[in-house]
């Protein structure tokens, strides 16, 4: 390199380092540590930044003698920029479910209450968008958010930015040394003057997902279409991770309609005199901890071990999810605890299979406060204890919810401080022979092809995309993206709730769950486990849960409703102002939208 080019490169590097030090200290520390390791000889450089005689930068892989670009890197960057267009196809993530809705249907659904339909507030908008901004026939005016998978020397990032001027960029590179070289060539600090930059450099899976989450949250209302450029030398693994992560976002799996219902329904249960359980009471005392609990979930493993269950169920506190109740009734196995979480009609096919509900008269029902009355009413009222999720009306009672009833049940057992918990049917995986999603008695069990999905699809594919993950007994098992997200949620619960003295034994043939002990059911020695007096157990449990619960709102809890109502009125007024504000141009609309969200997110600290 000539002296002038060298000085310019060093100046660019130092300016980028200063930018990272101020805006991304974690990444700055990584680069600084690598610099020191190189200077002190602790790290042998694998690459060399070279300025070719033809007037461009390239990277030489020292050991192999191969070049990263092998041709003019400037032209490569220009070609990359030309490949990016504003169509709604190609190198695109759609972060929504494609729904085809007719004008008549949209008008009908729009008249419904938001508690009756997930689409009540959006049906008209979906119809309008499909009619006037269809995917195939229209192009976008601007790409507000963009993802770079692989930096190389970053020259293409600069050229694409000149074309797009996106508001937010997500820059991904797995090779820290290669990214370091790009700091000599690419003015990241200048791009950051007009755009927000998120980096994922040399990150493990959990770090990457956290960075991705931050990127998606920034200007989240521009997430509808996100385009990307994948440099050829970069792995597709992160691309698939992004696709899976987008498909599992909360607004897709649990949108505003169920959130509203989950907030209102607990008040119905309180008005009807149901008991609400104080989870915080278990922080001081775990009166059920001396007996082993067996959690029965509806994964494929459950059915394979029914004979063992018939022989040994009396030695455990039996905890069951709703899909298994009719089968347990058929087997004559009475569960001691029944859990339920779903707030819609998904559980009804399972409940309607039950022939005689009196079979469960000595079962404690730990139900999420989202539960429908028509399900709760089928069980003995005095046995039901509701647990709050998002609502938190009961002061100091704590709240708990999660994405699926299996993990929910495990979380409750951990909260109850039960020391030995056995898991059967909590597979979070497909049946490795048939591909079925659940045990055969589950109303929604369906087979899937036992083949890992490798295609990168634009549209959201959450429940159908098959991947491989670590197995409980096998090295790898087939599962779906949805199941894997449930497993991750379960891991999070265990990390947060599991006491040091608690043992988790996983008897299932499915996925590995963190901090559990894979336990082959055929190797278990239960001769030392005494039979449990189930009548005495029910009496003891009911006494405990009665002492830890209340059926009413105290005066202070009633008073706490007023600031919530006032706050909701404030939010409605902010949105109403936006609806009646002139939006003469797209840019002005975006400014107004940003203003509205800023005002909406200015939430008082005393509002829960």
Coordinates of C-alpha atoms in Angstrom, one line a residue:
X1 CA 0.0 0.0 0.0
X2 CA 1.1 3.6 -0.6
X3 CA 1.6 5.8 2.4
X4 CA -1.5 7.8 1.7
X5 CA -3.7 4.7 1.3
X6 CA -2.2 3.3 4.5
X7 CA -2.9 6.5 6.4
X8 CA -6.4 6.6 5.1
X9 CA -7.1 3.0 6.1
X10 CA -5.7 3.6 9.6
X11 CA -7.8 6.8 10.0
X12 CA -10.9 4.8 9.0
X13 CA -10.0 2.1 11.4
X14 CA -9.5 4.5 14.3
X15 CA -12.8 6.4 13.5
X16 CA -14.7 3.1 13.5
X17 CA -13.1 2.0 16.8
X18 CA -14.1 5.3 18.4
X19 CA -17.7 4.8 17.1
X20 CA -17.8 1.3 18.5
X21 CA -16.4 2.3 21.8
X22 CA -19.2 4.9 22.2
X23 CA -22.1 2.9 20.7
X24 CA -21.2 -0.8 21.0
X25 CA -18.7 -1.4 23.9
X26 CA -19.1 -5.2 23.7
X27 CA -18.0 -5.3 20.1
X28 CA -15.3 -2.7 20.8
X29 CA -13.9 -5.0 23.5
X30 CA -13.8 -7.9 21.1
X31 CA -11.9 -5.9 18.5
X32 CA -9.6 -4.4 21.1
X33 CA -8.8 -7.9 22.6
X34 CA -8.0 -9.2 19.1
X35 CA -5.7 -6.2 18.5
X36 CA -3.8 -6.9 21.7
X37 CA -3.6 -10.6 20.9
X38 CA -2.1 -9.9 17.5
X39 CA 0.3 -7.3 18.9
X40 CA 1.6 -9.6 21.6
X41 CA 1.8 -12.6 19.3
X42 CA -0.9 -14.6 21.0
X43 CA -3.0 -14.8 17.8
X44 CA -1.6 -15.6 14.4
X45 CA -3.4 -13.7 11.7
X46 CA -5.2 -15.8 9.2
X47 CA -5.8 -13.0 6.7
X48 CA -3.9 -10.1 5.2
X49 CA -5.4 -6.9 3.9
X50 CA -3.9 -6.1 0.6
X51 CA -4.2 -3.2 -1.8
X52 CA -3.9 -4.7 -5.3
X53 CA -2.1 -3.0 -8.2
X54 CA -5.4 -2.6 -10.0
X55 CA -6.5 -0.2 -7.3
X56 CA -8.7 -2.1 -5.0
X57 CA -8.6 -3.9 -1.6
X58 CA -8.7 -7.6 -1.2
X59 CA -8.2 -10.1 1.6
X60 CA -5.5 -12.8 1.3
X61 CA -6.0 -16.0 3.2
X62 CA -2.4 -16.5 4.3
X63 CA -2.3 -20.3 4.6
X64 CA -4.0 -21.2 1.4
X65 CA -2.9 -18.2 -0.7
X66 CA -6.5 -17.6 -1.9
X67 CA -8.2 -14.3 -2.3
X68 CA -11.5 -13.4 -0.8
X69 CA -12.7 -11.6 -3.9
X70 CA -10.2 -12.5 -6.6
X71 CA -11.4 -9.6 -8.7
X72 CA -12.1 -5.9 -8.3
X73 CA -13.9 -5.6 -4.9
X74 CA -15.3 -2.3 -5.9
X75 CA -17.1 -3.8 -8.9
X76 CA -18.4 -6.6 -6.6
X77 CA -19.9 -4.0 -4.3
X78 CA -21.5 -2.2 -7.2
X79 CA -23.0 -5.4 -8.5
X80 CA -24.3 -6.2 -5.1
X81 CA -26.1 -2.8 -4.9
X82 CA -27.6 -3.3 -8.4
X83 CA -29.0 -6.7 -7.3
X84 CA -31.1 -5.1 -4.6
X85 CA -34.5 -3.9 -5.8
X86 CA -37.7 -2.7 -4.1
X87 CA -39.9 -5.6 -5.2
X88 CA -41.7 -7.8 -2.7
X89 CA -39.9 -10.9 -3.9
X90 CA -36.3 -12.3 -3.6
X91 CA -34.1 -12.1 -0.6
X92 CA -37.0 -11.1 1.5
X93 CA -38.5 -11.8 4.9
X94 CA -42.2 -11.4 5.3
X95 CA -42.9 -10.9 9.1
X96 CA -46.6 -11.5 8.9
X97 CA -49.0 -14.3 8.0
X98 CA -50.4 -14.0 4.5
X99 CA -54.2 -14.0 4.8
X100 CA -56.5 -13.9 1.9
X101 CA -59.7 -12.2 2.9
X102 CA -62.7 -11.0 0.8
X103 CA -64.4 -7.6 1.1
X104 CA -67.5 -9.3 2.5
X105 CA -65.6 -11.2 5.1
X106 CA -63.6 -8.2 6.1
X107 CA -66.7 -6.2 6.6
X108 CA -68.3 -8.9 8.7
X109 CA -65.2 -9.5 10.9
X110 CA -64.7 -5.8 11.4
X111 CA -68.1 -5.6 13.1
X112 CA -67.0 -8.1 15.7
X113 CA -65.5 -7.3 19.1
X114 CA -61.8 -7.7 19.4
X115 CA -62.4 -10.3 22.0
X116 CA -64.3 -12.4 19.5
X117 CA -61.8 -12.5 16.6
X118 CA -58.0 -12.1 16.2
X119 CA -58.8 -10.2 13.0
X120 CA -61.5 -7.9 14.3
X121 CA -59.2 -4.9 14.3
X122 CA -57.2 -5.7 11.2
X123 CA -59.5 -7.4 8.7
X124 CA -60.3 -4.1 6.8
X125 CA -56.6 -3.2 6.7
X126 CA -55.7 -6.7 5.4
X127 CA -58.3 -6.5 2.6
X128 CA -57.2 -3.0 1.7
X129 CA -53.5 -4.0 1.6
X130 CA -54.2 -7.1 -0.5
X131 CA -56.3 -5.1 -2.9
X132 CA -54.1 -2.0 -3.4
X133 CA -50.6 -3.2 -2.5
X134 CA -50.5 -6.8 -3.5
X135 CA -47.2 -8.6 -3.4
X136 CA -46.8 -9.3 -7.1
X137 CA -48.1 -6.1 -8.6
X138 CA -46.5 -3.4 -6.5
X139 CA -43.1 -2.4 -5.4
X140 CA -42.0 -0.7 -2.2
X141 CA -41.0 3.0 -2.1
X142 CA -38.4 2.4 0.6
X143 CA -36.7 -0.4 2.4
X144 CA -36.7 0.8 6.0
X145 CA -34.7 -2.1 7.5
X146 CA -32.1 -4.3 5.9
X147 CA -29.9 -7.2 6.9
X148 CA -26.3 -7.9 5.8
X149 CA -25.2 -11.5 6.3
X150 CA -21.4 -11.4 6.0
X151 CA -19.3 -8.3 5.8
X152 CA -16.3 -9.2 3.7
X153 CA -14.6 -5.9 3.6
X154 CA -17.9 -4.1 3.8
X155 CA -17.6 -2.3 0.5
X156 CA -21.0 -3.7 -0.6
X157 CA -22.5 -2.3 2.6
X158 CA -21.5 1.2 1.7
X159 CA -22.8 0.9 -1.9
X160 CA -26.2 -0.7 -0.8
X161 CA -26.6 2.1 1.8
X162 CA -26.1 4.7 -0.9
X163 CA -29.0 3.2 -2.8
X164 CA -31.3 2.4 0.2
X165 CA -30.6 4.9 3.0
X166 CA -32.5 2.5 5.2
X167 CA -33.3 3.5 8.8
X168 CA -31.8 0.4 10.4
X169 CA -29.2 -2.1 9.4
X170 CA -28.4 -5.5 11.0
X171 CA -24.8 -6.4 10.1
X172 CA -23.8 -10.1 10.8
X173 CA -20.3 -11.6 10.6
X174 CA -19.1 -14.8 12.2
X175 CA -15.4 -14.2 11.6
X176 CA -14.1 -11.6 14.0
X177 CA -10.8 -11.2 12.2
X178 CA -12.4 -10.6 8.9
X179 CA -14.7 -8.0 10.4
X180 CA -11.7 -6.3 11.9
X181 CA -10.2 -5.9 8.5
X182 CA -13.4 -4.3 7.2
X183 CA -12.9 -1.5 9.8
X184 CA -10.0 -0.3 7.7
X185 CA -12.0 0.0 4.6
X186 CA -15.7 0.7 5.4
X187 CA -16.8 3.9 7.1
X188 CA -19.4 2.4 9.5
X189 CA -19.2 5.5 11.6
X190 CA -20.4 7.6 8.6
X191 CA -23.3 5.2 7.8
X192 CA -24.3 5.5 11.4
X193 CA -24.8 9.3 11.1
X194 CA -28.1 8.7 9.2
X195 CA -28.9 5.1 10.1
X196 CA -29.0 2.9 13.2
X197 CA -26.5 0.0 13.1
X198 CA -27.0 -3.3 14.9
X199 CA -24.0 -5.7 14.8
X200 CA -23.8 -9.4 15.4
X201 CA -20.1 -10.2 15.2
X202 CA -18.6 -13.5 16.4
X203 CA -21.7 -14.3 18.5
X204 CA -23.0 -17.7 19.8
X205 CA -26.6 -18.7 19.1
X206 CA -28.1 -17.0 22.2
X207 CA -26.1 -13.8 21.7
X208 CA -27.2 -13.7 18.1
X209 CA -30.9 -14.1 19.0
X210 CA -30.6 -11.3 21.5
X211 CA -29.0 -9.0 18.8
X212 CA -31.7 -10.0 16.3
X213 CA -34.4 -9.3 18.9
X214 CA -33.0 -5.8 19.4
X215 CA -32.9 -5.2 15.6
X216 CA -36.4 -6.3 15.2
X217 CA -37.7 -4.1 18.0
X218 CA -36.1 -1.0 16.6
X219 CA -38.7 0.7 14.4
X220 CA -40.7 -2.5 14.7
X221 CA -43.6 -1.0 12.7
X222 CA -41.3 -1.2 9.6
X223 CA -40.7 -4.9 9.9
X224 CA -43.4 -5.9 7.4
X225 CA -40.9 -6.6 4.7
X226 CA -37.2 -6.9 5.5
X227 CA -34.7 -7.6 2.7
X228 CA -31.2 -9.0 3.0
X229 CA -28.0 -9.5 1.2
X230 CA -26.1 -12.8 1.8
X231 CA -22.4 -12.7 0.8
X232 CA -21.6 -16.0 -0.8
X233 CA -18.8 -16.9 1.6
X234 CA -21.1 -16.6 4.6
X235 CA -23.0 -19.6 6.0
X236 CA -26.8 -19.9 5.5
X237 CA -27.2 -21.0 9.2
X238 CA -27.9 -17.5 10.5
X239 CA -30.4 -16.9 7.6
X240 CA -32.5 -19.9 8.8
X241 CA -32.2 -18.7 12.4
X242 CA -33.6 -15.3 11.4
X243 CA -36.4 -17.0 9.5
X244 CA -37.3 -19.2 12.5
X245 CA -37.0 -16.4 15.0
X246 CA -39.3 -14.1 13.0
X247 CA -41.9 -16.8 12.7
X248 CA -42.1 -17.2 16.5
X249 CA -42.5 -13.6 17.5
X250 CA -45.2 -12.9 20.1
X251 CA -47.4 -10.8 18.0
X252 CA -47.8 -13.7 15.6
X253 CA -48.3 -16.4 18.2
X254 CA -50.2 -14.4 20.8
X255 CA -51.5 -11.2 19.4
X256 CA -53.5 -8.3 20.9
X257 CA -56.9 -10.1 20.9
X258 CA -55.9 -12.9 23.3
X259 CA -53.9 -10.4 25.3
X260 CA -57.0 -8.4 25.9
X261 CA -59.0 -11.5 26.8
X262 CA -56.3 -12.7 29.2
X263 CA -56.6 -9.3 30.9
X264 CA -60.4 -9.2 31.2
X265 CA -61.3 -12.9 31.9
X266 CA -59.7 -13.0 35.4
X267 CA -62.3 -10.4 36.5
X268 CA -65.1 -12.7 35.3
X269 CA -63.6 -15.5 37.4
X270 CA -63.3 -13.3 40.5
X271 CA -66.9 -12.0 40.0
X272 CA -68.0 -15.7 40.0
X273 CA -66.2 -16.4 43.3
X274 CA -63.3 -18.6 42.0
X275 CA -60.1 -18.9 44.0
X276 CA -56.9 -17.2 42.9
X277 CA -53.7 -18.7 44.0
X278 CA -50.9 -16.8 45.7
X279 CA -47.7 -18.1 44.1
X280 CA -45.5 -16.0 46.3
X281 CA -46.7 -18.0 49.3
X282 CA -44.6 -20.9 48.0
X283 CA -41.5 -18.8 48.4
X284 CA -41.7 -19.3 52.1
X285 CA -43.0 -22.9 52.2
X286 CA -43.1 -25.9 49.9
X287 CA -45.6 -28.2 51.7
X288 CA -45.8 -30.7 48.7
X289 CA -42.0 -31.1 48.3
X290 CA -41.6 -34.4 50.0
X291 CA -43.5 -36.5 47.4
X292 CA -42.3 -37.2 43.8
X293 CA -44.3 -35.7 41.0
X294 CA -44.9 -37.3 37.5
X295 CA -45.8 -34.7 34.9
X296 CA -47.7 -36.3 32.0
X297 CA -47.7 -34.3 28.7
X298 CA -49.1 -35.2 25.3
X299 CA -45.9 -35.8 23.4
X300 CA -45.3 -39.1 21.5
X301 CA -43.4 -40.7 24.4
X302 CA -46.5 -40.8 26.6
X303 CA -48.3 -43.6 24.6
X304 CA -45.2 -45.8 24.5
X305 CA -45.0 -46.0 28.3
X306 CA -48.6 -46.5 29.3
X307 CA -48.0 -50.0 30.7
X308 CA -45.3 -48.6 33.0
X309 CA -47.6 -45.8 34.0
X310 CA -50.4 -48.2 34.9
X311 CA -48.0 -50.1 37.2
X312 CA -46.4 -47.2 38.9
X313 CA -48.8 -44.2 38.9
X314 CA -49.7 -44.7 42.6
X315 CA -46.2 -43.8 43.6
X316 CA -46.3 -40.3 42.3
X317 CA -48.3 -37.1 42.4
X318 CA -49.8 -37.4 38.9
X319 CA -50.0 -34.1 37.0
X320 CA -51.8 -34.2 33.7
X321 CA -52.5 -31.8 30.8
X322 CA -56.0 -31.7 29.3
X323 CA -55.4 -33.8 26.1
X324 CA -54.6 -36.9 28.3
X325 CA -57.6 -36.7 30.6
X326 CA -59.9 -39.0 28.6
X327 CA -57.2 -41.6 28.2
X328 CA -56.4 -41.5 31.9
X329 CA -60.2 -41.9 32.6
X330 CA -60.2 -45.0 30.2
X331 CA -57.1 -46.4 32.1
X332 CA -58.6 -45.7 35.5
X333 CA -55.7 -43.5 36.5
X334 CA -56.9 -40.5 38.4
X335 CA -54.6 -37.5 38.2
X336 CA -54.0 -35.5 41.4
X337 CA -53.4 -32.2 39.6
X338 CA -54.9 -31.0 36.3
X339 CA -53.3 -28.1 34.6
X340 CA -54.8 -25.9 31.9
X341 CA -53.6 -22.8 30.1
X342 CA -55.4 -22.2 26.8
X343 CA -58.0 -19.5 26.6
X344 CA -59.7 -20.5 23.4
X345 CA -61.5 -23.6 22.0
X346 CA -58.4 -25.7 21.3
X347 CA -58.9 -27.8 24.4
X348 CA -62.6 -28.4 23.9
X349 CA -62.1 -31.5 21.7
X350 CA -60.1 -33.0 24.5
X351 CA -62.6 -32.1 27.2
X352 CA -65.6 -33.3 25.4
X353 CA -64.1 -36.8 25.2
X354 CA -64.4 -37.2 28.9
X355 CA -67.4 -39.4 29.8
X356 CA -67.8 -38.7 33.5
X357 CA -66.3 -35.6 35.1
X358 CA -66.9 -37.0 38.6
X359 CA -63.9 -39.2 37.9
X360 CA -61.8 -36.0 38.6
X361 CA -63.6 -34.9 41.7
X362 CA -60.4 -35.5 43.8
X363 CA -58.1 -33.6 41.5
X364 CA -56.7 -30.1 42.1
X365 CA -57.2 -27.9 39.1
X366 CA -54.4 -25.3 38.5
X367 CA -55.8 -23.2 35.7
X368 CA -54.4 -20.1 34.0
X369 CA -56.8 -17.2 34.6
X370 CA -57.2 -17.1 30.8
X371 CA -59.2 -20.3 30.9
X372 CA -62.7 -20.2 29.5
X373 CA -65.6 -20.5 31.9
X374 CA -67.2 -23.3 29.8
X375 CA -64.1 -25.4 30.6
X376 CA -63.8 -24.4 34.2
X377 CA -67.5 -25.0 34.8
X378 CA -67.1 -28.8 34.1
X379 CA -64.9 -29.3 37.1
X380 CA -65.7 -28.9 40.8
X381 CA -65.5 -25.2 41.6
X382 CA -63.9 -25.8 45.0
X383 CA -61.0 -27.7 43.4
X384 CA -60.1 -24.9 40.9
X385 CA -57.3 -22.4 41.6
X386 CA -56.7 -19.7 39.0
X387 CA -53.2 -18.3 38.4
X388 CA -52.8 -14.9 36.9
X389 CA -50.7 -14.2 33.9
X390 CA -50.6 -10.7 32.3
X391 CA -53.4 -9.2 34.4
X392 CA -51.9 -9.1 38.0
X393 CA -55.0 -7.9 39.8
X394 CA -54.1 -9.6 43.1
X395 CA -51.4 -7.6 44.9
X396 CA -48.3 -9.6 45.8
X397 CA -49.7 -12.9 44.4
X398 CA -47.2 -13.2 41.6
X399 CA -48.1 -14.2 38.1
X400 CA -47.0 -16.9 35.8
X401 CA -47.7 -17.9 32.2
X402 CA -45.8 -19.4 29.2
X403 CA -46.4 -20.5 25.7
X404 CA -47.6 -24.1 26.2
X405 CA -49.3 -26.2 28.9
X406 CA -46.4 -28.7 29.3
X407 CA -43.9 -26.1 30.2
X408 CA -46.6 -24.3 32.3
X409 CA -47.2 -27.4 34.3
X410 CA -43.4 -27.9 34.9
X411 CA -43.1 -24.3 36.0
X412 CA -45.9 -24.7 38.6
X413 CA -44.3 -27.8 40.0
X414 CA -41.0 -25.9 40.4
X415 CA -42.9 -23.0 42.1
X416 CA -44.4 -25.5 44.5
X417 CA -40.9 -26.6 45.4
X418 CA -41.4 -30.3 44.6
X419 CA -37.9 -31.8 44.9
X420 CA -38.2 -34.8 42.5
X421 CA -40.0 -34.2 39.3
X422 CA -40.3 -36.8 36.5
X423 CA -41.2 -35.8 32.9
X424 CA -43.1 -38.1 30.6
X425 CA -44.4 -36.9 27.2
X426 CA -42.7 -33.5 27.4
X427 CA -41.0 -34.4 24.2
X428 CA -40.8 -31.0 22.3
X429 CA -40.1 -33.3 19.3
X430 CA -41.8 -35.4 16.7
X431 CA -42.2 -39.2 17.0
X432 CA -39.0 -40.3 15.5
X433 CA -40.6 -43.2 13.7
X434 CA -44.0 -41.9 12.5
X435 CA -43.3 -38.2 12.5
X436 CA -46.5 -37.5 14.6
X437 CA -46.6 -34.3 16.6
X438 CA -48.3 -35.7 19.6
X439 CA -49.5 -39.0 21.2
X440 CA -52.3 -40.5 19.2
X441 CA -55.0 -39.5 21.7
X442 CA -54.3 -35.9 21.1
X443 CA -57.0 -34.3 18.9
X444 CA -54.5 -32.3 16.8
X445 CA -51.9 -35.0 16.3
X446 CA -50.6 -35.0 12.7
X447 CA -47.6 -36.6 10.9
X448 CA -44.8 -34.6 9.4
X449 CA -42.0 -35.7 7.1
X450 CA -38.9 -36.6 9.1
X451 CA -36.7 -34.5 6.9
X452 CA -34.8 -31.4 7.9
X453 CA -36.1 -28.3 6.1
X454 CA -33.2 -26.4 4.4
X455 CA -35.1 -24.1 2.1
X456 CA -35.2 -20.4 2.9
X457 CA -38.8 -19.4 2.5
X458 CA -40.1 -15.8 2.4
X459 CA -43.4 -16.5 4.2
X460 CA -43.8 -17.4 7.8
X461 CA -43.5 -21.2 8.4
X462 CA -43.6 -21.8 12.2
X463 CA -45.3 -25.1 12.8
X464 CA -44.3 -26.9 9.6
X465 CA -40.5 -26.3 9.4
X466 CA -38.7 -29.4 10.6
X467 CA -35.2 -29.1 12.1
X468 CA -32.8 -31.3 14.1
X469 CA -31.8 -30.6 17.7
X470 CA -30.1 -32.4 20.5
X471 CA -32.1 -35.4 21.8
X472 CA -32.7 -36.6 25.3
X473 CA -31.4 -40.1 24.5
X474 CA -30.4 -39.8 20.8
X475 CA -27.7 -37.5 19.5
X476 CA -30.3 -35.7 17.4
X477 CA -34.1 -35.7 17.0
X478 CA -36.5 -34.2 14.5
X479 CA -38.6 -31.4 15.8
X480 CA -40.3 -28.2 14.5
X481 CA -39.4 -24.6 15.0
X482 CA -42.5 -24.1 17.1
X483 CA -41.6 -27.1 19.4
X484 CA -38.0 -25.9 19.7
X485 CA -39.2 -22.4 20.8
X486 CA -41.3 -24.2 23.4
X487 CA -38.2 -26.1 24.6
X488 CA -36.3 -22.9 24.8
X489 CA -39.1 -21.4 26.9
X490 CA -39.0 -24.4 29.1
X491 CA -35.2 -24.0 29.5
X492 CA -35.7 -20.4 30.6
X493 CA -38.3 -21.4 33.2
X494 CA -36.0 -24.0 34.6
X495 CA -33.1 -21.5 34.9
X496 CA -35.4 -19.0 36.7
X497 CA -37.4 -21.3 38.9
X498 CA -35.4 -24.5 39.7
X499 CA -34.1 -24.8 43.2
X500 CA -30.7 -26.3 43.8
X501 CA -32.2 -29.3 45.6
X502 CA -34.7 -30.1 42.8
X503 CA -34.1 -33.0 40.5
X504 CA -35.6 -33.2 37.1
X505 CA -35.7 -36.6 35.5
X506 CA -36.6 -36.7 31.8
X507 CA -38.2 -40.0 30.8
X508 CA -39.2 -38.9 27.3
X509 CA -37.7 -40.0 23.9
X510 CA -37.8 -36.4 22.6
X511 CA -35.6 -33.3 22.9
X512 CA -33.0 -32.6 25.5
X513 CA -34.2 -30.1 28.1
X514 CA -31.5 -28.2 30.0
X515 CA -30.7 -29.2 33.6
X516 CA -32.6 -32.4 33.4
X517 CA -31.3 -35.9 33.9
X518 CA -32.0 -38.3 30.9
X519 CA -33.5 -41.3 32.6
X520 CA -34.4 -44.5 30.8
X521 CA -37.7 -45.7 32.1
X522 CA -36.7 -49.3 32.0
X523 CA -33.7 -48.7 34.3
X524 CA -35.8 -47.0 37.0
X525 CA -35.9 -48.8 40.4
X526 CA -39.1 -47.8 42.2
X527 CA -39.2 -50.5 44.8
X528 CA -38.2 -47.9 47.5
X529 CA -41.0 -45.5 46.4
X530 CA -43.9 -46.0 48.8
X531 CA -47.5 -45.9 47.5
X532 CA -49.2 -42.6 48.1
X533 CA -52.5 -42.4 50.0
X534 CA -54.3 -40.4 47.3
X535 CA -57.3 -39.4 49.4
X536 CA -55.0 -38.0 52.1
X537 CA -52.9 -36.3 49.4
X538 CA -56.0 -34.5 48.0
X539 CA -57.1 -33.4 51.4
X540 CA -53.6 -32.0 52.2
X541 CA -53.3 -30.3 48.8
X542 CA -56.7 -28.7 49.1
X543 CA -55.9 -27.4 52.5
X544 CA -52.6 -25.9 51.3
X545 CA -54.1 -24.3 48.2
X546 CA -57.1 -22.9 50.1
X547 CA -54.8 -21.3 52.6
X548 CA -52.8 -19.7 49.8
X549 CA -55.7 -18.3 47.8
X550 CA -58.5 -15.7 47.8
X551 CA -61.8 -15.3 46.0
X552 CA -62.1 -11.5 45.9
X553 CA -60.3 -8.2 45.3
X554 CA -59.3 -6.3 48.4
X555 CA -60.3 -2.6 48.5
X556 CA -56.7 -1.6 47.6
X557 CA -56.8 -3.9 44.6
X558 CA -60.1 -2.4 43.5
X559 CA -58.6 1.1 43.9
X560 CA -55.6 0.0 41.7
X561 CA -58.0 -0.5 38.8
X562 CA -58.6 3.3 38.4
X563 CA -55.1 4.3 37.2
X564 CA -55.2 1.5 34.8
X565 CA -58.5 2.7 33.3
X566 CA -57.2 6.3 33.1
X567 CA -54.0 5.1 31.4
X568 CA -56.0 3.1 28.8
X569 CA -58.1 6.2 28.2
X570 CA -54.9 8.2 27.6
X571 CA -53.7 5.6 25.1
X572 CA -57.0 5.7 23.2
X573 CA -56.8 9.5 23.0
X574 CA -53.3 9.3 21.6
X575 CA -54.4 6.9 18.9
X576 CA -57.5 8.9 18.2
X577 CA -55.3 12.0 17.7
X578 CA -53.1 10.1 15.2
X579 CA -56.2 9.0 13.3
X580 CA -57.4 12.6 12.9
X581 CA -54.0 14.1 12.1
X582 CA -53.3 15.0 8.4
X583 CA -50.8 12.7 6.7
X584 CA -50.2 14.6 3.4
X585 CA -47.1 12.5 2.4
X586 CA -45.6 9.2 3.2
X587 CA -42.7 10.8 5.0
X588 CA -45.1 12.9 7.2
X589 CA -47.1 9.8 7.9
X590 CA -43.9 8.1 9.2
X591 CA -43.1 11.1 11.4
X592 CA -46.6 11.1 12.8
X593 CA -46.4 7.4 13.4
X594 CA -43.1 7.7 15.3
X595 CA -44.6 10.5 17.4
X596 CA -47.6 8.3 18.2
X597 CA -45.4 5.3 19.3
X598 CA -43.2 7.6 21.4
X599 CA -46.3 8.8 23.2
X600 CA -47.7 5.3 23.6
X601 CA -44.5 4.0 25.1
X602 CA -44.3 6.8 27.7
X603 CA -45.7 4.5 30.3
X604 CA -46.1 5.6 34.0
X605 CA -43.9 3.5 36.3
X606 CA -46.9 2.7 38.6
X607 CA -48.9 1.0 35.8
X608 CA -48.4 -2.7 35.6

